[in-house]
Amino acid sequence: MTDETEQHDNPNAGKFDKVVALCHNRGFMFRSAEIYGGFRSTYDYGPVGVLLLRNVKEAWWRAMVQLRHDVVGLDASILGPPQVWEASGHLQNFTDPLVDCTECRERHRLDKLEQPDTCPSCGATGTLTEARQFNLMFKTHAGPVEDSAAVAYLRPETAQGMFINFMNVQRATRKKPPFGIAQVGKSFRNEITPGNFVFRTREFEQMEMEYFVPPGEGPKWYDYWCNERMQWYLDHGLPPKQLRLRPHDADELSHYSAGTSDVEFQFPWGWDELEGIANRTDYDLSQHAEHSGERLEYFDQATNERYVPHVIEPAAGATRTAMAFLISAYDEEELEKETRTVLRLHHRIAPYKVAVLPLSRKDTLTPTAHEVLALVADRWMSDYDETQSIGKRYRRQDELGTPFCVTIDFDTLEDRAVTVRHRDSMAQDRVSIDRLNDYLAERLR
Ligand code: GAP
């Protein structure tokens, strides 16, 4: 398929600028240090962005840890000593080939250039320098002395925390393979060409799980996790046509990988990666065992066998996934007199589940509106808004993706009932305050 045909069939083509503008205007993401002109493709998550991102991570944790008895959690340190990255291979291999344009002085990744001798920034040919390998890890110093003994790195992935804690976690939990260790947290890469909003940034959040299995069971669990992970995205609202699992070709595989597949989403610029699922064999544990001198093995008392488990790794990006949810949820609906912008987010991902909207600012409605807010806020993240017309407030909540608006009107004072308005259909139900939480709970499961 040519790029053009692909873009023609892409339901998300043309949405990019609109989503970025909405994110800025409604408080999802802001450019970091914006008042100083912004800081090198870093972003701050605003009042609704922080909720969205937390919901993505919470939905992942729920599926990967809470609902499973074979996966436990971890929160390892971000700063690490060089030995970890020496053993993992990152010090040597975590590099991108970098070229500089002598004409415009822009820097590019050679492997991402459409034409290897043309600068994509200024169009000049023959102006690119020889490629040199550029390590993507951020280096810093731990402690007051900037000597080589104190060198530390910000982790470029959360995964190594799970490998180096394998024995600690196994001993503490007495888990027997197959079992997994999951972690959500920040990672840092000095990307040469960050871009596409929060798709590729230098500081980002990952959601990774290392699943340790008996050596012969790698392929079986690799297939299992490919299916599970695809299903997770579908369960949380990504349309099947905008999602695919792409197995890596043999020449794309890392030398230790016995199989890798990417979960890809159809971004406005085309198919791109949300998550990688890899069969990493016994590479990581063996490397750390060799470099640390510690035995990183499992001893099976039942069979008297000792072995180095193999690892299946589903490694996803939280910030990237949040962006995919926003893009696929973004919709413009033509109504009689206007265009309604609505984020049709899955209710688990939506920042607010409920918005409480008194019909007017009249004092008579306020006590009941506050009573209803206290009732729903106890269960769900809720917004409260009493400014502007009710129509404008509905539109605002549509743009935030709030599944339910609860309106308190003057009849409420008589019948103790409220109007519940549904985001997607705009249908309205009258529900008594006594039953409101049950009504919402049935729909927000
Ligand atoms: N432990 C394996 C690992 O880190 P990866 O494919 O390099 O694998 C996993 O990263 C996921 O982390 C990616 O699929 C992507 O979602 C996310 N990710 C990686 N680099 C990123 C960046 N610069 N900005 C945002 N997300 C990134």
Coordinates of C-alpha atoms and ligand atoms in Angstrom, one line a residue:
M1 CA 0.0 0.0 0.0
T2 CA 1.4 3.4 -0.8
D3 CA 1.6 6.1 1.8
E4 CA -1.1 8.1 0.0
T5 CA -3.6 5.3 -0.1
E6 CA -2.8 4.6 3.5
Q7 CA -3.5 8.2 4.5
H8 CA -6.7 8.1 2.4
D9 CA -7.9 5.1 4.5
N10 CA -6.8 6.7 7.7
P11 CA -9.8 7.8 9.8
N12 CA -7.4 9.9 12.0
A13 CA -5.7 11.8 9.2
G14 CA -6.3 15.5 9.7
K15 CA -7.1 15.2 13.4
F16 CA -3.6 16.0 14.7
D17 CA -3.8 19.8 14.9
K18 CA -7.3 19.7 16.3
V19 CA -6.4 17.3 19.1
V20 CA -3.2 19.3 20.0
A21 CA -5.3 22.5 20.1
L22 CA -8.0 20.9 22.2
C23 CA -5.3 19.5 24.6
H24 CA -3.9 22.9 25.1
N25 CA -7.1 24.8 25.4
R26 CA -8.9 22.4 27.7
G27 CA -6.0 21.6 30.0
F28 CA -4.8 18.2 28.9
M29 CA -1.2 19.1 28.1
F30 CA 0.9 22.3 28.0
R31 CA 4.3 22.8 26.6
S32 CA 6.7 22.6 29.5
A33 CA 8.2 26.0 30.6
E34 CA 5.9 27.7 28.1
I35 CA 6.4 31.2 29.5
Y36 CA 10.1 30.8 28.7
G37 CA 9.4 29.7 25.2
G38 CA 9.0 26.0 26.0
F39 CA 11.6 23.3 26.8
R40 CA 12.8 20.9 24.1
S41 CA 9.7 18.8 23.5
T42 CA 8.7 18.2 27.2
Y43 CA 5.1 18.5 28.3
D44 CA 3.3 19.2 31.5
Y45 CA 0.0 17.4 32.1
G46 CA -2.7 19.9 33.1
P47 CA -5.8 19.4 35.3
V48 CA -7.5 16.9 33.0
G49 CA -4.4 15.5 31.4
V50 CA -3.1 14.3 34.7
L51 CA -6.4 12.5 35.3
L52 CA -6.4 11.0 31.8
L53 CA -2.8 9.7 32.3
R54 CA -3.6 8.3 35.7
N55 CA -6.6 6.5 34.3
V56 CA -4.4 4.9 31.5
K57 CA -1.9 3.7 34.0
E58 CA -4.6 2.6 36.4
A59 CA -6.4 0.6 33.7
W60 CA -3.1 -1.1 32.8
W61 CA -2.4 -1.9 36.5
R62 CA -5.9 -3.2 37.0
A63 CA -5.6 -5.6 34.1
M64 CA -1.9 -6.5 34.6
V65 CA -1.7 -6.7 38.4
Q66 CA -5.0 -6.3 40.3
L67 CA -7.0 -8.9 38.3
R68 CA -4.2 -11.4 38.2
H69 CA -2.6 -13.6 40.9
D70 CA 0.5 -14.3 38.9
V71 CA 1.8 -10.7 38.6
V72 CA 3.1 -8.5 41.4
G73 CA 4.2 -4.8 41.3
L74 CA 7.4 -2.9 41.8
D75 CA 8.5 0.7 41.9
A76 CA 12.3 0.8 41.3
S77 CA 14.6 3.8 41.4
I78 CA 15.0 6.0 38.3
L79 CA 18.7 6.7 39.0
G80 CA 21.0 3.7 38.5
P81 CA 24.7 3.0 38.6
P82 CA 26.7 2.3 35.3
Q83 CA 27.0 -1.4 36.2
V84 CA 23.3 -2.0 35.5
W85 CA 23.6 -0.4 32.0
E86 CA 26.8 -2.1 31.3
A87 CA 25.2 -5.5 31.9
S88 CA 22.0 -4.6 30.1
G89 CA 24.0 -3.6 27.0
H90 CA 22.6 0.0 27.0
L91 CA 26.0 1.7 27.5
Q92 CA 27.3 0.0 24.4
N93 CA 24.3 -0.5 22.2
F94 CA 21.6 2.0 23.1
T95 CA 22.6 4.4 20.4
D96 CA 21.2 6.1 17.3
P97 CA 23.2 7.0 14.2
L98 CA 23.4 10.8 14.2
V99 CA 24.2 13.1 11.3
D100 CA 24.6 16.9 11.2
C101 CA 23.7 19.1 8.3
T102 CA 26.7 21.5 7.6
E103 CA 24.3 23.9 5.9
C104 CA 21.5 24.4 8.4
R105 CA 23.1 22.8 11.5
E106 CA 20.1 20.6 12.2
R107 CA 20.7 17.1 13.6
H108 CA 18.9 14.0 12.3
R109 CA 18.8 10.2 12.8
L110 CA 20.3 8.6 9.7
D111 CA 18.0 5.6 10.0
K112 CA 14.9 7.8 9.8
L113 CA 15.9 9.8 6.7
E114 CA 13.9 9.2 3.6
Q115 CA 16.9 10.0 1.5
P116 CA 20.2 9.3 3.2
D117 CA 22.1 12.2 1.5
T118 CA 19.4 14.9 1.9
C119 CA 18.7 17.0 4.9
P120 CA 15.0 17.0 5.6
S121 CA 15.1 20.4 7.3
C122 CA 16.7 22.5 4.5
G123 CA 16.6 20.1 1.5
A124 CA 20.3 20.5 0.8
T125 CA 22.0 17.4 -0.6
G126 CA 25.5 16.2 0.2
T127 CA 25.7 18.4 3.4
L128 CA 25.2 15.6 6.0
T129 CA 28.2 14.6 8.0
E130 CA 29.4 11.0 8.6
A131 CA 27.1 9.2 11.0
R132 CA 28.3 8.8 14.6
Q133 CA 26.8 6.7 17.3
F134 CA 25.0 8.8 19.9
N135 CA 24.0 7.2 23.3
L136 CA 20.5 8.0 24.3
M137 CA 20.9 7.8 28.0
F138 CA 21.0 10.8 30.2
K139 CA 24.1 10.8 32.3
T140 CA 24.4 12.6 35.7
H141 CA 26.3 12.5 38.9
A142 CA 25.1 11.2 42.2
G143 CA 26.6 13.0 45.2
P144 CA 28.5 16.2 45.4
V145 CA 31.7 15.2 43.5
E146 CA 31.6 15.2 39.8
D147 CA 34.1 12.4 39.3
S148 CA 33.7 9.2 37.5
A149 CA 33.0 7.2 40.6
A150 CA 29.7 9.0 41.0
V151 CA 28.4 8.6 37.5
A152 CA 24.7 7.7 37.4
Y153 CA 22.2 7.3 34.6
L154 CA 18.5 8.1 34.4
R155 CA 16.8 4.9 33.4
P156 CA 15.9 4.7 29.7
E157 CA 13.4 1.9 30.4
T158 CA 11.8 0.6 33.6
A159 CA 12.6 -3.1 32.7
Q160 CA 16.0 -3.4 34.3
G161 CA 14.5 -2.7 37.7
M162 CA 12.5 -5.9 37.4
F163 CA 15.5 -8.0 36.3
I164 CA 17.9 -6.8 39.0
N165 CA 15.1 -7.4 41.6
F166 CA 14.2 -10.8 40.3
M167 CA 15.6 -12.7 43.3
N168 CA 14.3 -10.2 45.9
V169 CA 10.8 -10.3 44.5
Q170 CA 10.8 -14.1 44.0
R171 CA 12.0 -14.7 47.6
A172 CA 9.6 -12.2 49.1
T173 CA 6.6 -13.5 47.3
R174 CA 7.5 -17.1 46.9
K175 CA 6.1 -16.9 43.3
K176 CA 6.9 -19.8 40.9
P177 CA 7.3 -19.3 37.2
P178 CA 5.3 -18.4 35.3
F179 CA 4.9 -15.2 37.2
G180 CA 5.5 -11.5 36.4
I181 CA 6.8 -8.3 37.8
A182 CA 5.1 -5.1 36.7
Q183 CA 6.1 -1.5 36.9
V184 CA 4.8 1.9 35.8
G185 CA 7.0 4.9 35.8
K186 CA 9.1 7.6 34.1
S187 CA 11.9 6.8 31.7
F188 CA 14.3 9.1 29.9
R189 CA 15.9 9.1 26.5
N190 CA 17.8 11.8 24.9
E191 CA 16.0 11.3 21.6
I192 CA 17.6 13.0 18.7
T193 CA 14.4 13.7 16.9
P194 CA 11.5 13.9 19.4
G195 CA 8.2 15.0 18.0
N196 CA 4.6 14.5 17.1
F197 CA 3.4 16.1 20.3
V198 CA 3.7 13.6 23.2
F199 CA 4.4 10.6 20.9
R200 CA 8.1 10.8 21.2
T201 CA 9.5 12.9 24.1
R202 CA 12.7 12.8 26.1
E203 CA 10.8 12.2 29.4
F204 CA 7.9 9.7 29.2
E205 CA 6.1 7.1 31.2
Q206 CA 6.3 3.4 30.5
M207 CA 4.1 0.5 31.6
E208 CA 6.2 -2.7 31.5
M209 CA 5.9 -6.2 32.8
E210 CA 8.5 -8.9 32.8
Y211 CA 6.9 -12.4 32.8
F212 CA 9.3 -15.1 33.9
V213 CA 8.6 -18.6 32.5
P214 CA 10.3 -22.0 32.4
P215 CA 12.7 -22.1 29.5
G216 CA 10.6 -24.3 27.2
E217 CA 7.5 -22.2 27.6
G218 CA 8.7 -18.9 26.0
P219 CA 6.8 -19.2 22.7
K220 CA 3.5 -20.2 24.3
W221 CA 3.6 -17.2 26.7
Y222 CA 4.7 -14.9 23.9
D223 CA 1.6 -15.7 21.9
Y224 CA -0.5 -15.4 25.1
W225 CA 0.7 -11.9 25.9
C226 CA 0.4 -10.7 22.3
N227 CA -3.3 -11.6 22.4
E228 CA -3.8 -10.2 25.9
R229 CA -2.3 -6.9 25.1
M230 CA -4.2 -6.4 21.9
Q231 CA -7.4 -7.2 23.7
W232 CA -6.6 -4.5 26.4
Y233 CA -6.5 -1.7 23.8
L234 CA -9.7 -2.9 22.3
D235 CA -11.4 -3.2 25.7
H236 CA -10.5 0.4 26.4
G237 CA -12.0 1.7 23.2
L238 CA -9.4 1.7 20.4
P239 CA -11.3 0.7 17.2
P240 CA -10.2 -2.7 15.8
K241 CA -9.5 -1.1 12.4
Q242 CA -7.1 1.4 13.9
L243 CA -5.1 -1.3 15.7
R244 CA -2.8 -4.0 14.5
L245 CA -0.1 -6.4 15.7
R246 CA 3.0 -6.3 13.5
P247 CA 5.6 -9.1 14.0
H248 CA 9.1 -7.9 13.5
D249 CA 11.0 -9.1 10.5
A250 CA 14.1 -11.2 11.2
D251 CA 16.5 -8.3 10.5
E252 CA 14.6 -6.0 12.9
L253 CA 15.0 -8.4 15.9
S254 CA 17.5 -7.7 18.7
H255 CA 20.2 -10.4 18.8
Y256 CA 18.7 -11.9 22.0
S257 CA 15.0 -11.8 20.9
A258 CA 13.3 -15.0 19.9
G259 CA 10.3 -12.9 18.6
T260 CA 9.0 -9.4 18.9
S261 CA 5.7 -7.9 17.8
D262 CA 4.6 -4.3 18.0
V263 CA 1.1 -3.2 18.8
E264 CA 0.5 -0.4 16.3
F265 CA -2.1 2.3 16.2
Q266 CA -3.1 4.3 13.1
F267 CA -1.9 7.7 14.1
P268 CA -2.7 10.8 11.9
W269 CA 0.7 10.3 10.3
G270 CA 0.3 6.5 9.7
W271 CA 0.8 3.3 11.6
D272 CA 3.2 3.7 14.6
E273 CA 4.1 1.8 17.8
L274 CA 2.2 1.8 21.0
E275 CA 3.8 -1.2 22.6
G276 CA 6.4 -3.9 22.0
I277 CA 6.0 -7.5 23.1
A278 CA 9.2 -9.5 23.1
N279 CA 10.4 -12.9 23.9
R280 CA 13.8 -11.9 25.5
T281 CA 14.8 -15.5 26.3
D282 CA 17.2 -15.8 29.3
Y283 CA 19.3 -12.9 28.1
D284 CA 18.7 -10.3 30.8
L285 CA 18.9 -12.5 33.8
S286 CA 22.0 -14.2 32.4
Q287 CA 23.7 -10.8 31.7
H288 CA 23.0 -9.5 35.2
A289 CA 24.1 -12.9 36.7
E290 CA 27.4 -12.7 34.8
H291 CA 28.1 -9.0 35.6
S292 CA 27.0 -9.1 39.3
G293 CA 28.3 -12.5 40.2
E294 CA 24.9 -13.3 41.8
R295 CA 22.9 -16.4 40.8
L296 CA 19.7 -15.2 39.2
E297 CA 17.9 -18.5 38.9
Y298 CA 14.8 -20.4 40.0
F299 CA 15.1 -23.5 42.1
D300 CA 12.1 -25.8 41.6
Q301 CA 11.9 -27.9 44.8
A302 CA 9.3 -30.3 43.3
T303 CA 11.7 -31.4 40.6
N304 CA 15.0 -30.5 42.2
E305 CA 15.8 -28.5 39.1
R306 CA 17.5 -25.1 38.8
Y307 CA 17.1 -22.9 35.8
V308 CA 17.3 -19.4 34.5
P309 CA 13.8 -18.3 33.5
H310 CA 13.0 -17.0 30.1
V311 CA 11.2 -13.6 29.9
I312 CA 8.3 -12.4 27.9
E313 CA 8.0 -8.6 28.0
P314 CA 5.0 -6.5 27.1
A315 CA 6.4 -2.9 27.2
A316 CA 4.0 -0.1 26.6
G317 CA 4.1 3.7 26.7
A318 CA 1.6 5.4 28.9
T319 CA 2.0 8.9 27.4
R320 CA 1.8 7.5 23.9
T321 CA -1.2 5.4 24.7
A322 CA -3.0 8.4 26.2
M323 CA -2.4 10.2 23.0
A324 CA -3.9 7.3 20.9
F325 CA -7.0 7.3 23.1
L326 CA -7.4 11.0 22.6
I327 CA -7.0 10.8 18.8
S328 CA -9.4 7.9 18.3
A329 CA -11.9 9.4 20.7
Y330 CA -11.9 12.9 19.0
D331 CA -15.1 13.4 17.0
E332 CA -16.9 16.3 15.4
E333 CA -20.7 15.7 15.1
E334 CA -22.9 17.9 12.9
L335 CA -26.0 19.0 14.8
E336 CA -28.7 21.2 13.4
K337 CA -27.1 24.6 14.2
E338 CA -23.6 23.7 15.2
T339 CA -20.7 21.3 15.2
R340 CA -20.3 19.4 18.5
T341 CA -16.8 18.4 19.4
V342 CA -16.8 15.3 21.6
L343 CA -14.2 13.0 23.1
R344 CA -15.8 9.6 23.0
L345 CA -13.4 8.2 25.6
H346 CA -14.0 4.9 27.3
H347 CA -15.4 5.8 30.7
R348 CA -12.4 4.2 32.5
I349 CA -10.1 6.5 30.6
A350 CA -12.2 9.7 30.7
P351 CA -10.8 12.3 33.1
Y352 CA -14.1 13.0 34.9
K353 CA -16.8 10.5 35.1
V354 CA -19.5 12.9 36.2
A355 CA -20.1 16.7 36.0
V356 CA -22.5 18.3 38.4
L357 CA -24.2 21.3 36.8
P358 CA -26.8 23.4 38.7
L359 CA -29.1 24.9 36.1
S360 CA -28.5 28.4 37.4
R361 CA -26.3 30.1 40.0
K362 CA -29.4 30.9 42.1
D363 CA -28.6 30.4 45.8
T364 CA -31.7 28.2 46.1
L365 CA -30.0 25.4 43.9
T366 CA -26.6 25.6 45.5
P367 CA -27.1 23.5 48.6
T368 CA -28.7 20.6 46.7
A369 CA -26.0 20.8 43.9
H370 CA -23.3 20.6 46.6
E371 CA -25.1 17.7 48.2
V372 CA -25.2 15.8 44.8
L373 CA -21.5 16.7 44.2
A374 CA -20.5 15.3 47.6
L375 CA -22.5 12.1 46.8
V376 CA -20.9 11.4 43.4
A377 CA -17.4 12.7 44.2
D378 CA -17.2 10.2 47.0
R379 CA -17.2 7.5 44.2
W380 CA -15.9 9.1 41.1
M381 CA -13.7 11.9 39.9
S382 CA -16.3 14.7 39.3
D383 CA -16.3 18.2 38.0
Y384 CA -18.6 21.0 39.2
D385 CA -19.5 23.9 37.0
E386 CA -22.1 26.7 37.5
T387 CA -20.8 29.3 35.0
Q388 CA -22.3 30.1 31.5
S389 CA -25.4 28.6 29.9
I390 CA -26.2 24.9 30.4
G391 CA -25.7 24.3 26.7
K392 CA -22.2 25.7 26.8
R393 CA -21.4 23.7 29.9
Y394 CA -22.6 20.5 28.2
R395 CA -20.3 21.2 25.2
R396 CA -17.4 21.9 27.5
Q397 CA -17.9 18.5 29.2
D398 CA -18.2 16.8 25.8
E399 CA -14.8 18.2 24.9
L400 CA -13.4 16.7 28.2
G401 CA -15.0 13.4 27.4
T402 CA -17.2 13.4 30.6
P403 CA -19.6 10.4 30.2
F404 CA -22.4 11.9 32.4
C405 CA -23.6 15.3 33.3
V406 CA -26.0 15.6 36.2
T407 CA -28.2 18.7 36.2
I408 CA -30.0 20.1 39.2
D409 CA -33.0 22.3 38.3
F410 CA -35.8 23.9 40.2
D411 CA -38.0 20.7 40.0
T412 CA -35.2 19.0 41.9
L413 CA -36.1 21.0 44.9
E414 CA -39.6 19.5 44.7
D415 CA -39.1 15.9 43.5
R416 CA -35.5 15.2 44.6
A417 CA -34.7 14.0 41.1
V418 CA -31.9 15.2 38.7
T419 CA -31.4 15.0 34.9
V420 CA -28.6 12.7 33.8
R421 CA -27.4 13.5 30.3
H422 CA -25.4 11.0 28.3
R423 CA -22.3 12.3 26.5
D424 CA -22.5 10.0 23.4
S425 CA -26.3 10.0 22.6
M426 CA -27.1 13.2 24.4
A427 CA -30.2 11.3 25.8
Q428 CA -31.5 12.4 29.2
D429 CA -32.9 10.4 32.0
R430 CA -34.6 11.7 35.1
V431 CA -33.2 9.9 38.2
S432 CA -33.9 10.3 41.9
I433 CA -31.0 11.5 44.0
D434 CA -31.4 8.4 46.2
R435 CA -30.8 6.1 43.2
L436 CA -28.2 8.3 41.4
N437 CA -25.1 6.4 42.5
D438 CA -26.6 3.0 41.7
Y439 CA -27.6 4.4 38.3
L440 CA -24.1 5.7 37.5
A441 CA -22.4 2.6 39.0
E442 CA -24.3 0.3 36.6
R443 CA -22.9 2.4 33.7
L444 CA -19.4 3.1 34.9
R445 CA -18.3 -0.4 35.6
Ligands
GAP1 N1 12.0 -2.5 27.8 C1 11.7 -2.5 26.5 C2 11.5 -1.2 25.9 O1 11.8 -0.2 26.6 P1 10.8 0.2 23.8 O2 10.1 -0.3 22.6 O3 12.1 0.9 23.6 O4 11.0 -1.1 24.7 C3 8.6 0.5 25.1 O5 9.8 1.0 24.7 C4 7.5 1.6 24.8 O6 7.8 2.8 25.5 C5 7.3 2.0 23.4 O7 6.5 1.1 22.7 C6 6.6 3.3 23.5 O8 5.3 3.2 23.7 C7 7.3 3.9 24.8 N2 8.4 4.8 24.4 C8 9.6 4.5 24.1 N3 10.3 5.6 23.8 C9 9.5 6.7 24.0 C10 9.6 8.1 23.8 N4 10.8 8.7 23.5 N5 8.5 8.9 24.1 C11 7.3 8.3 24.4 N6 7.2 7.0 24.6 C12 8.2 6.1 24.3

